[in-house]
Coordinates of C-alpha atoms in Angstrom, one line a residue:
X11 CA 17.2 19.1 9.2
X12 CA 15.9 22.3 7.6
X13 CA 12.4 23.7 8.1
X14 CA 9.7 22.6 5.8
X15 CA 9.0 26.2 4.6
X16 CA 12.6 26.4 3.3
X17 CA 11.9 23.6 0.8
X18 CA 9.7 24.8 -1.9
X19 CA 9.4 21.7 -4.2
X20 CA 10.3 18.1 -4.4
X21 CA 13.5 18.7 -6.3
X22 CA 14.8 20.9 -3.5
X23 CA 13.8 18.2 -1.1
X24 CA 15.7 15.6 -3.0
X25 CA 18.8 17.9 -3.4
X26 CA 18.8 18.7 0.3
X27 CA 19.1 15.0 1.1
X28 CA 21.9 14.5 -1.5
X29 CA 24.0 17.5 -0.4
X30 CA 23.5 16.9 3.4
X31 CA 24.1 13.2 3.6
X32 CA 25.9 12.2 0.4
X33 CA 24.9 8.6 0.9
X34 CA 27.1 6.2 -1.0
X35 CA 24.3 3.7 -1.0
X36 CA 21.3 5.9 -1.7
X37 CA 19.5 3.6 -4.3
X38 CA 20.1 -0.1 -4.2
X39 CA 18.9 -2.9 -6.5
X40 CA 19.6 -6.5 -7.4
X41 CA 21.1 -6.7 -10.9
X42 CA 20.5 -9.5 -13.4
X43 CA 23.5 -11.4 -12.2
X44 CA 22.0 -11.7 -8.7
X45 CA 24.3 -9.2 -7.1
X46 CA 23.0 -6.2 -5.0
X47 CA 24.4 -2.9 -6.4
X48 CA 24.3 0.6 -5.1
X49 CA 23.9 4.0 -6.8
X50 CA 25.6 6.8 -4.8
X51 CA 23.7 10.0 -4.1
X52 CA 25.9 12.1 -6.4
X53 CA 25.4 9.7 -9.3
X54 CA 21.6 9.7 -8.7
X55 CA 21.6 13.5 -8.9
X56 CA 23.6 13.4 -12.1
X57 CA 21.3 10.9 -13.7
X58 CA 18.2 12.8 -12.7
X59 CA 19.7 15.9 -14.4
X60 CA 20.5 14.0 -17.6
X61 CA 17.1 12.4 -17.7
X62 CA 15.5 15.8 -17.3
X63 CA 17.5 17.4 -20.0
X64 CA 16.9 14.3 -22.3
X65 CA 13.2 14.7 -21.8
X66 CA 13.5 18.5 -22.5
X67 CA 15.2 17.7 -25.8
X68 CA 12.1 15.7 -26.8
X69 CA 10.0 18.9 -26.5
X70 CA 8.5 18.1 -23.1
X71 CA 8.2 21.2 -21.0
X72 CA 6.6 22.9 -18.0
X73 CA 3.1 21.6 -17.3
X74 CA 3.3 18.7 -19.8
X75 CA 2.2 15.3 -18.6
X76 CA 4.5 12.3 -18.8
X77 CA 3.2 8.7 -18.0
X78 CA 5.3 6.2 -16.1
X79 CA 4.4 2.5 -16.4
X80 CA 6.9 0.4 -14.4
X81 CA 7.4 -1.8 -11.4
X82 CA 9.3 -0.2 -8.5
X83 CA 13.0 0.2 -9.3
X84 CA 15.7 2.9 -9.1
X85 CA 14.9 4.1 -12.7
X86 CA 11.3 4.8 -11.6
X87 CA 12.5 7.2 -8.9
X88 CA 15.1 8.9 -11.1
X89 CA 12.7 9.3 -14.0
X90 CA 10.1 10.7 -11.6
X91 CA 12.5 13.3 -10.3
X92 CA 13.7 14.0 -13.9
X93 CA 10.1 14.8 -15.0
X94 CA 9.5 16.9 -11.9
X95 CA 12.7 18.9 -12.5
X96 CA 11.2 20.3 -15.7
X97 CA 8.0 21.5 -14.0
X98 CA 6.3 18.7 -15.9
X99 CA 3.7 16.4 -14.3
X100 CA 4.1 12.7 -14.0
X101 CA 1.2 10.3 -14.4
X102 CA 2.0 6.9 -12.8
X103 CA 0.2 3.7 -14.1
X104 CA 0.1 0.4 -12.3
X105 CA 1.6 -2.5 -14.2
X106 CA -1.5 -4.5 -13.2
X107 CA -4.0 -2.1 -14.7
X108 CA -6.2 -3.4 -17.5
X109 CA -5.7 -2.1 -21.1
X110 CA -9.0 -0.1 -20.9
X111 CA -7.8 1.6 -17.7
X112 CA -4.4 2.4 -19.3
X113 CA -6.1 3.9 -22.3
X114 CA -8.4 6.0 -20.1
X115 CA -5.5 7.3 -18.0
X116 CA -3.3 8.2 -21.1
X117 CA -6.3 9.8 -22.8
X118 CA -7.7 11.7 -19.9
X119 CA -4.3 13.0 -18.7
X120 CA -3.2 14.0 -22.2
X121 CA 0.2 12.4 -21.7
X122 CA 2.8 13.4 -24.3
X123 CA 5.4 10.7 -23.5
X124 CA 5.5 7.4 -21.7
X125 CA 8.3 5.6 -19.8
X126 CA 7.9 1.8 -19.8
X127 CA 10.2 -0.6 -17.9
X128 CA 10.3 -3.8 -19.9
X129 CA 9.8 -5.2 -23.3
X130 CA 7.0 -7.4 -21.9
X131 CA 5.1 -4.5 -20.6
X132 CA 5.6 -2.5 -23.8
X133 CA 4.2 -5.3 -25.9
X134 CA 1.2 -5.7 -23.6
X135 CA 0.2 -2.0 -23.9
X136 CA 1.3 -1.5 -27.5
X137 CA -2.3 -1.7 -28.9
X138 CA -3.2 1.1 -26.6
X139 CA -0.2 3.2 -27.4
X140 CA -1.0 2.9 -31.1
X141 CA -4.6 3.9 -30.5
X142 CA -3.7 7.0 -28.5
X143 CA -0.8 8.1 -30.7
X144 CA 2.0 7.3 -28.3
X145 CA 3.7 4.4 -30.1
X146 CA 6.6 6.6 -31.2
X147 CA 6.8 8.4 -27.8
X148 CA 8.2 5.6 -25.7
X149 CA 11.3 5.4 -23.5
X150 CA 12.1 1.9 -22.0
X151 CA 14.3 1.2 -19.0
X152 CA 15.9 -2.0 -20.5
X153 CA 19.2 -1.8 -22.3
X154 CA 17.7 -2.9 -25.7
X155 CA 14.8 -1.2 -27.4
X156 CA 11.9 -3.6 -28.1
X157 CA 11.2 -1.9 -31.5
X158 CA 12.5 0.6 -33.9
X159 CA 11.5 4.1 -33.0
X160 CA 11.6 3.3 -29.2
X161 CA 14.4 5.0 -27.2
X162 CA 16.2 3.5 -24.2
X163 CA 16.7 5.3 -21.0
X164 CA 20.5 5.0 -21.5
X165 CA 20.1 6.8 -24.9
X166 CA 18.0 9.5 -23.3
X167 CA 20.6 10.1 -20.6
X168 CA 23.4 10.3 -23.2
X169 CA 21.4 13.0 -25.0
X170 CA 20.9 14.8 -21.7
X171 CA 24.6 14.6 -20.7
X172 CA 25.6 16.1 -24.1
X173 CA 23.1 18.9 -23.7
X174 CA 24.4 19.6 -20.2
X175 CA 28.0 19.9 -21.6
X176 CA 26.8 22.3 -24.2
X177 CA 24.7 24.4 -21.9
X178 CA 25.7 23.8 -18.2
X179 CA 23.2 26.3 -16.8
X180 CA 20.1 24.9 -18.6
X181 CA 19.1 22.4 -15.9
X182 CA 19.1 25.1 -13.2
X183 CA 17.1 27.4 -15.4
X184 CA 14.5 24.7 -16.0
X185 CA 14.0 23.7 -12.4
X186 CA 13.9 27.3 -11.2
X187 CA 10.5 27.6 -12.8
X188 CA 8.8 25.2 -10.4
X189 CA 6.4 26.8 -7.9
X190 CA 5.2 25.2 -4.7
X191 CA 1.6 25.2 -5.9
X192 CA 2.4 23.5 -9.2
X193 CA 0.9 20.1 -9.8
X194 CA 3.6 17.5 -9.5
X195 CA 1.6 14.4 -10.3
X196 CA -1.8 13.2 -11.3
X197 CA -2.6 9.9 -9.6
X198 CA -5.6 8.0 -10.9
X199 CA -7.5 6.4 -8.0
X200 CA -8.8 3.0 -9.0
X201 CA -11.3 3.1 -6.3
X202 CA -13.7 0.4 -5.2
X203 CA -16.5 1.9 -7.3
X204 CA -16.8 4.1 -10.4
X205 CA -14.5 5.5 -13.0
X206 CA -10.9 6.5 -12.0
X207 CA -10.4 10.1 -11.0
X208 CA -7.1 11.9 -11.5
X209 CA -6.0 13.3 -8.1
X210 CA -3.9 16.4 -8.6
X211 CA -1.2 16.7 -6.0
X212 CA 1.1 19.7 -5.8
X213 CA 4.8 19.9 -4.9
X214 CA 3.8 21.6 -1.6
X215 CA 1.2 18.8 -0.9
X216 CA 3.9 16.1 -1.1
X217 CA 6.7 18.1 0.5
X218 CA 4.5 19.0 3.5
X219 CA 3.6 15.3 4.1
X220 CA 7.1 14.0 3.6
X221 CA 8.8 16.5 5.8
X222 CA 6.2 16.4 8.6
X223 CA 6.2 12.6 8.7
X224 CA 10.0 12.5 8.8
X225 CA 9.9 14.7 11.9
X226 CA 7.9 12.1 13.8
X227 CA 10.7 9.6 14.0
X228 CA 14.4 9.5 14.6
X229 CA 16.6 8.5 11.7
X230 CA 20.2 7.1 11.5
X231 CA 21.4 8.4 8.1
X232 CA 23.3 7.1 6.2
X233 CA 23.2 3.7 8.0
X234 CA 19.4 3.4 8.1
X235 CA 18.2 0.8 5.7
X236 CA 14.7 1.0 4.1
X237 CA 13.3 -1.9 2.0
X238 CA 10.7 -0.8 -0.5
X239 CA 8.4 -3.3 -2.1
X240 CA 5.0 -1.5 -2.5
X241 CA 4.2 -0.1 -6.0
X242 CA 5.5 3.5 -6.5
X243 CA 2.4 4.2 -8.5
X244 CA 0.6 4.3 -5.2
X245 CA 0.9 7.6 -3.2
X246 CA 1.8 5.9 0.0
X247 CA 5.1 4.4 -1.1
X248 CA 5.7 7.4 -3.4
X249 CA 5.6 9.9 -0.5
X250 CA 7.7 7.5 1.6
X251 CA 10.4 7.5 -1.1
X252 CA 10.5 11.3 -1.0
X253 CA 10.8 11.1 2.8
X254 CA 13.7 8.6 2.5
X255 CA 15.5 10.9 0.0
X256 CA 15.0 13.9 2.2
X257 CA 16.6 12.2 5.2
X258 CA 19.3 10.6 3.1
X259 CA 18.9 6.9 4.1
X260 CA 19.5 3.8 2.0
X261 CA 16.6 2.7 -0.2
X262 CA 16.7 -0.9 -1.3
X263 CA 14.1 -1.9 -3.9
X264 CA 12.8 -5.5 -3.4
X265 CA 13.0 -7.7 -6.5
X266 CA 9.3 -8.5 -6.3
X267 CA 6.6 -9.5 -3.9
X268 CA 7.5 -13.2 -4.5
X269 CA 11.1 -12.5 -3.5
X270 CA 10.3 -10.3 -0.6
X271 CA 10.9 -13.0 2.1
X272 CA 14.3 -13.7 0.6
X273 CA 15.1 -10.0 0.2
X274 CA 14.3 -9.3 3.9
X275 CA 17.0 -11.7 5.0
X276 CA 19.5 -10.3 2.4
X277 CA 18.9 -6.6 3.1
X278 CA 18.2 -6.8 6.8
X279 CA 16.2 -3.6 6.8
X280 CA 15.6 -1.3 9.7
X281 CA 12.4 0.3 8.4
X282 CA 9.7 -0.5 5.9
X283 CA 6.2 0.4 4.9
X284 CA 3.6 -2.3 4.2
X285 CA 0.0 -3.1 3.6
X286 CA -1.7 -5.5 6.1
X287 CA -1.9 -8.3 3.6
X288 CA 1.9 -8.9 3.8
X289 CA 1.8 -9.3 7.5
X290 CA -1.2 -11.6 7.2
X291 CA 0.7 -13.7 4.7
X292 CA 3.7 -13.9 7.0
X293 CA 1.4 -15.1 9.8
X294 CA -0.2 -17.7 7.5
X295 CA 3.2 -19.1 6.4
X296 CA 4.2 -19.2 10.1
X297 CA 1.0 -21.1 11.1
X298 CA 1.4 -23.5 8.2
X299 CA 5.0 -24.3 9.2
X300 CA 3.9 -24.9 12.8
X301 CA 1.5 -27.6 11.7
X302 CA 4.5 -29.7 10.6
X303 CA 6.2 -29.4 14.0
X304 CA 6.1 -31.8 16.9
X305 CA 3.2 -31.6 19.4
X306 CA 5.6 -30.0 22.0
X307 CA 6.9 -27.3 19.6
X308 CA 3.3 -26.5 18.5
X309 CA 2.3 -26.2 22.1
X310 CA 5.2 -23.8 22.8
X311 CA 4.4 -21.7 19.7
X312 CA 0.7 -21.4 20.6
X313 CA 1.6 -20.4 24.2
X314 CA 3.9 -17.7 22.9
X315 CA 1.3 -16.4 20.5
X316 CA -1.2 -16.3 23.4
X317 CA 1.3 -14.1 25.3
X318 CA 1.8 -11.9 22.2
X319 CA -2.0 -11.4 21.7
X320 CA -2.1 -9.9 25.2
X321 CA 0.6 -7.4 24.4
X322 CA -0.1 -3.7 24.7
X323 CA 2.7 -1.1 24.0
X324 CA 0.9 1.4 26.2
X325 CA 0.6 -0.9 29.2
X326 CA 3.0 -1.6 32.0
X327 CA 2.8 -5.3 32.6
X328 CA 3.4 -7.1 35.9
X329 CA 6.6 -9.0 36.5
X330 CA 4.9 -12.4 35.8
X331 CA 3.9 -11.3 32.3
X332 CA 7.4 -9.9 31.6
X333 CA 9.0 -13.1 32.6
X334 CA 6.7 -15.1 30.3
X335 CA 7.3 -12.6 27.5
X336 CA 11.1 -13.0 27.9
X337 CA 10.8 -16.8 27.7
X338 CA 8.6 -16.6 24.7
X339 CA 11.1 -14.2 23.1
X340 CA 13.9 -16.7 23.5
X341 CA 11.9 -19.7 22.3
X342 CA 9.8 -18.1 19.5
X343 CA 9.9 -14.4 18.9
X344 CA 13.6 -14.2 18.0
X345 CA 13.0 -16.7 15.2
X346 CA 10.3 -14.5 13.8
X347 CA 12.6 -11.5 13.9
X348 CA 15.3 -13.5 12.1
X349 CA 12.8 -14.1 9.2
X350 CA 12.4 -10.4 8.9
X351 CA 16.2 -9.8 8.8
X352 CA 16.7 -9.2 12.5
X353 CA 17.1 -5.4 12.5
X354 CA 13.7 -3.8 12.2
X355 CA 13.2 -0.7 14.3
X356 CA 9.6 -0.4 13.1
X357 CA 7.2 -1.0 10.2
X358 CA 4.5 1.4 9.2
X359 CA 1.3 -0.2 7.9
X360 CA -1.3 1.6 5.7
X361 CA -3.6 1.2 2.8
X362 CA -6.2 -0.9 4.7
X363 CA -7.3 -1.8 8.2
X364 CA -4.7 -3.8 10.2
X365 CA -6.0 -6.5 12.5
X366 CA -5.3 -5.5 16.1
X367 CA -4.2 -9.1 17.0
X368 CA -1.7 -9.0 14.2
X369 CA -0.2 -5.7 15.4
X370 CA 0.1 -7.1 18.9
X371 CA 1.9 -10.3 17.6
X372 CA 4.6 -8.5 15.6
X373 CA 5.0 -5.7 18.2
X374 CA 5.4 -8.2 21.0
X375 CA 7.9 -10.1 18.9
X376 CA 10.1 -7.0 18.7
X377 CA 8.9 -5.7 15.3
X378 CA 6.8 -2.7 16.2
X379 CA 4.0 -2.2 13.7
X380 CA 2.6 1.3 13.5
X381 CA -0.7 1.8 11.8
X382 CA -1.4 4.9 9.9
X383 CA -4.2 6.4 7.8
X384 CA -4.6 8.5 4.7
X385 CA -5.9 8.8 1.2
X386 CA -4.5 9.6 -2.2
X387 CA -6.3 13.0 -1.9
X388 CA -4.3 13.8 1.2
X389 CA -0.8 13.0 -0.1
X390 CA -1.5 10.6 1.8
X391 CA -0.9 10.6 5.5
X392 CA -3.5 12.1 7.9
X393 CA -2.5 10.2 11.0
X394 CA 0.0 7.7 12.2
X395 CA 1.0 5.9 15.4
X396 CA 4.5 6.6 16.7
X397 CA 6.9 4.4 18.6
X398 CA 6.3 6.3 21.8
X399 CA 2.5 6.7 21.2
X400 CA 1.2 3.5 19.7
X401 CA -2.4 2.7 20.4
X402 CA -3.2 -0.6 18.7
X403 CA -6.6 -0.5 16.9
X404 CA -6.3 3.2 16.2
X405 CA -4.6 4.8 13.2
X406 CA -2.7 7.1 15.5
X407 CA -2.7 10.8 16.3
X408 CA -3.3 13.3 13.5
X409 CA 0.1 14.6 12.1
X410 CA 1.2 18.2 12.9
X411 CA -0.3 20.8 10.6
X412 CA -3.2 18.7 9.5
X413 CA -6.7 19.4 11.0
X414 CA -9.4 16.7 11.4
X415 CA -13.0 17.0 12.5
X416 CA -15.9 14.6 12.7
X417 CA -19.1 15.6 10.9
X418 CA -22.6 15.2 12.4
X419 CA -22.9 12.0 10.3
X420 CA -19.6 10.7 11.8
X421 CA -17.6 11.3 8.6
X422 CA -13.9 12.3 8.9
X423 CA -13.2 15.7 7.4
X424 CA -9.6 16.9 6.7
X425 CA -8.0 20.3 6.1
X426 CA -4.3 21.1 5.7
X427 CA -1.3 21.6 3.4
X428 CA -1.5 17.9 2.3
X429 CA -5.0 18.2 0.8
X430 CA -5.1 17.8 -3.0
X431 CA -5.7 20.6 -5.5
X432 CA -8.6 18.8 -7.0
X433 CA -9.6 16.1 -9.5
X434 CA -8.2 16.6 -13.0
X435 CA -10.8 17.8 -15.5
X436 CA -13.5 16.9 -13.1
X437 CA -14.8 20.1 -11.4
X438 CA -18.1 18.4 -10.3
X439 CA -16.3 15.7 -8.5
X440 CA -13.9 18.2 -6.9
X441 CA -16.8 20.3 -5.6
X442 CA -18.6 17.3 -4.2
X443 CA -15.5 16.2 -2.4
X444 CA -15.3 19.3 -0.3
X445 CA -17.4 21.0 2.4
X446 CA -15.8 24.5 2.3
X447 CA -12.1 23.9 2.7
X448 CA -12.7 20.5 4.4
X449 CA -12.1 17.4 2.3
X450 CA -14.7 14.7 2.9
X451 CA -12.8 11.4 3.3
X452 CA -15.8 9.1 3.0
X453 CA -14.6 7.3 6.1
X454 CA -16.6 7.0 9.4
X455 CA -14.6 7.4 12.6
X456 CA -14.0 9.1 15.9
X457 CA -11.2 10.7 17.9
X458 CA -10.8 9.4 21.5
X459 CA -10.0 11.5 24.5
X460 CA -6.2 11.2 24.0
X461 CA -6.3 12.3 20.4
X462 CA -6.1 8.9 18.6
X463 CA -8.1 8.5 15.5
X464 CA -10.2 5.4 14.9
X465 CA -11.7 4.3 11.6
X466 CA -14.9 2.3 11.9
X467 CA -16.1 2.1 8.2
X468 CA -16.5 3.6 4.8
X469 CA -19.5 5.9 4.7
X470 CA -20.6 4.7 1.2
X471 CA -20.2 1.1 2.4
X472 CA -22.6 1.3 5.3
X473 CA -25.4 -1.2 4.8
X474 CA -29.0 -0.3 5.7
X475 CA -31.2 -3.4 6.0
X476 CA -34.8 -3.4 5.0
X477 CA -35.6 -3.2 8.7
X478 CA -33.9 0.2 8.9
X479 CA -30.8 -1.1 10.8
X480 CA -27.3 0.0 9.8
X481 CA -24.6 -2.6 9.4
X482 CA -20.8 -1.7 9.1
X483 CA -19.5 -4.4 6.8
X484 CA -15.8 -3.7 7.2
X485 CA -16.0 -4.4 10.9
X486 CA -17.6 -7.8 10.2
X487 CA -15.2 -8.5 7.3
X488 CA -12.2 -7.8 9.4
X489 CA -13.5 -10.2 12.1
X490 CA -14.0 -12.9 9.5
X491 CA -10.6 -12.3 7.9
X492 CA -8.9 -12.8 11.2
X493 CA -9.3 -16.5 10.6
X494 CA -6.3 -18.1 8.9
X495 CA -8.8 -19.9 6.6
X496 CA -10.3 -16.7 5.2
X497 CA -8.5 -14.6 2.5
X498 CA -11.3 -12.1 1.8
X499 CA -14.9 -11.7 3.0
X500 CA -17.6 -9.5 1.5
X501 CA -20.7 -8.7 3.6
X502 CA -24.0 -8.0 1.8
X503 CA -27.3 -6.7 3.0
X504 CA -28.2 -3.3 1.5
X505 CA -32.0 -3.2 1.5
X506 CA -32.2 -6.9 2.5
X507 CA -33.8 -8.5 5.4
X508 CA -30.5 -9.6 6.9
X509 CA -26.8 -9.6 6.4
X510 CA -25.1 -12.4 4.4
X511 CA -21.5 -13.0 3.4
X512 CA -19.3 -14.3 0.6
X513 CA -16.2 -16.1 1.9
X514 CA -13.1 -16.4 -0.2
X515 CA -10.8 -19.0 1.3
X516 CA -7.1 -18.9 2.0
X517 CA -6.6 -22.0 -0.1
X518 CA -3.1 -22.6 1.2
X519 CA -4.4 -23.0 4.8
X520 CA -7.5 -24.8 3.7
X521 CA -5.6 -27.4 1.8
X522 CA -3.5 -28.0 4.9
X523 CA -6.7 -28.5 6.8
X524 CA -7.9 -31.0 4.2
X525 CA -4.7 -33.0 4.5
X526 CA -4.9 -33.1 8.3
X527 CA -8.6 -34.2 8.1
X528 CA -8.2 -36.8 5.4
X529 CA -10.3 -34.8 2.9
X530 CA -9.8 -35.8 -0.7
X531 CA -10.7 -33.4 -3.5
X532 CA -9.9 -32.9 -7.2
X533 CA -10.8 -29.2 -7.4
X534 CA -11.3 -26.1 -5.3
X535 CA -15.1 -26.4 -5.8
X536 CA -15.1 -29.9 -4.5
X537 CA -13.0 -28.8 -1.6
X538 CA -15.2 -25.9 -0.4
X539 CA -18.3 -28.0 -0.7
X540 CA -17.0 -30.9 1.5
X541 CA -19.2 -31.2 4.7
X542 CA -16.1 -30.9 7.0
X543 CA -15.1 -27.7 5.2
X544 CA -18.6 -26.3 5.4
X545 CA -18.7 -27.1 9.1
X546 CA -15.3 -25.3 9.5
X547 CA -16.6 -22.1 8.0
X548 CA -19.9 -22.3 9.8
X549 CA -17.9 -22.4 13.1
X550 CA -16.0 -19.2 11.9
X551 CA -19.3 -17.5 11.2
X552 CA -20.7 -18.6 14.5
X553 CA -17.7 -17.2 16.4
X554 CA -17.9 -13.9 14.6
X555 CA -21.7 -13.6 15.3
X556 CA -21.0 -13.8 19.0
X557 CA -19.4 -10.4 18.8
X558 CA -22.3 -8.8 16.8
X559 CA -25.6 -7.3 17.6
X560 CA -28.6 -9.5 16.5
X561 CA -29.3 -7.4 13.4
X562 CA -25.7 -7.5 12.3
X563 CA -25.2 -11.3 12.5
X564 CA -24.5 -13.2 9.3
X565 CA -27.6 -15.4 8.6
X566 CA -26.4 -17.0 5.4
X567 CA -23.0 -17.4 3.7
X568 CA -21.3 -19.1 0.8
X569 CA -17.7 -20.3 0.5
X570 CA -16.6 -19.3 -3.0
X571 CA -14.1 -21.6 -4.8
X572 CA -12.4 -18.6 -6.4
X573 CA -9.6 -16.2 -5.7
X574 CA -10.1 -12.4 -6.0
X575 CA -7.3 -10.7 -8.0
X576 CA -6.3 -7.3 -9.1
X577 CA -6.0 -8.5 -12.7
X578 CA -9.7 -9.6 -12.8
X579 CA -10.7 -6.1 -11.4
X580 CA -12.0 -7.4 -8.1
X581 CA -9.3 -5.8 -6.0
X582 CA -7.7 -2.4 -6.1
X583 CA -3.8 -2.3 -6.3
X584 CA -3.8 -1.9 -2.5
X585 CA -5.9 -5.1 -2.2
X586 CA -9.2 -3.5 -1.2
X587 CA -12.2 -5.3 -2.5
X588 CA -14.1 -3.7 -5.3
X589 CA -17.4 -4.4 -3.7
X590 CA -19.6 -3.4 -6.7
X591 CA -17.7 -5.7 -9.1
X592 CA -17.8 -8.7 -6.7
X593 CA -21.5 -8.3 -6.1
X594 CA -22.2 -8.1 -9.8
X595 CA -20.1 -11.2 -10.5
X596 CA -21.9 -13.3 -7.8
X597 CA -25.3 -11.7 -8.2
X598 CA -27.1 -15.1 -8.7
X599 CA -25.4 -16.6 -5.6
X600 CA -26.3 -13.5 -3.5
X601 CA -29.9 -13.7 -4.7
X602 CA -30.1 -17.3 -3.6
X603 CA -29.5 -16.1 0.0
X604 CA -32.8 -14.2 0.0
X605 CA -35.2 -16.4 -1.9
X606 CA -38.2 -17.4 0.2
X607 CA -38.1 -21.0 1.2

């Protein structure tokens, strides 16, 4: 593997992987006929070149912005690389973003062209495209154009191939202009509050993060199999794809989040990145299935989970524990591994806090889960656990080349080659984000004596009660969400006499509870208001309160008969709660907690 300073941009990183490993199964996808198909490395490189030249023929050049609205698929990656080859800047857009958000991103970024995956997506955003003047500047990934004046990717590639035959040196000339400090992408952070900000990440930002993170693990190219399901519009999966391309391993794009369980068994991946919610969902499905088993099998499962929750990858356990663990592996853990394809070497979790007990369960079961930490502004990885250094509860040691310090207020500050160039057309926000050369993450945390970083809360989310006491809501919310019956929890209390909570149920588990307890209901509202259900959630609150200081305890709560979604703008694309939006939506309910009685 060549040194990082020898790779100057993302295209050189991609080409290094292609030439070094020549993986015949570099990009893999399931076609419409239900068959998995592979695109060899050389073909990927040829298509990237043709896409780049096709875009060039449309008048897009160095420094121009090109939007990309698509679910994750091979075309996303090849188009991204094609755009970057020109020294142009790509602007990813989530398929779940609202029309006003899409309009803001296209307008603010001054995008001159947009790639859209499907006819359905095209028709959804067409009013916005017409409004911003991009209706005739659309390329779609599907074979058939959804309207006259819209070009398909296949047509664009044909134009690029013709241009290459006429001028074989043109592609090399165009990509030779890329400089390490050039902006590669503008990623608009949805954020949990406020208007989106366009984070400018350079080629060197992303190259440094991909190459450094790759060096922390051993890889088995070309036989290593990575399953990708997170949206490529998010910097976490985006950088990981660059890492995979660099080390030349197989990338398999999951069909969808709904098909992920099926795809895991089909693909049998060895590595994957995830957000905690996927692991939580897997646990919930497992627990729901256990409820249908015989009493003996339930007892065995619960015993095995008890063994798993004691697991610590840093600890040398006595023989008695190792024997129990081996028995639990034969009876329970191997079945869990089979559900995940049976070949995982490790999974990296990021994007949100991972429950320690969940990390212990999967790691004990032979699927090591390594928690990491980062932000869009840091390309993204700041720290990550390793297979040989995995401290559960932490987000790992800081990666080489990146510096972290803790401010007097406890805020995590970061400096290094991965830190963004700034916010696009927002000098004020850029200045506010830095303390000298140190980027202010907005997260509160500490580094232990062994160099492991721990995150305790978001600085802006800290609650100060009217009594002057500080409450860290994420800590309490994570404790509440550890219950299988809680999907999301939002703790409130800023300027109030005490802390309260909104509880959003995991309705799948709650309906199972209702069935087991003979609870009849005709709506979610009727279900959550049932006395037995209220008693269930009171017991969850009571258990959590035992772990809190008196001023932190939840004095009042409400079980809300709703589900928080990205589409309704209550969750970010990485499933973080948009606290301000939720509090606004349930303002009357929150006020009822604090009315004098």
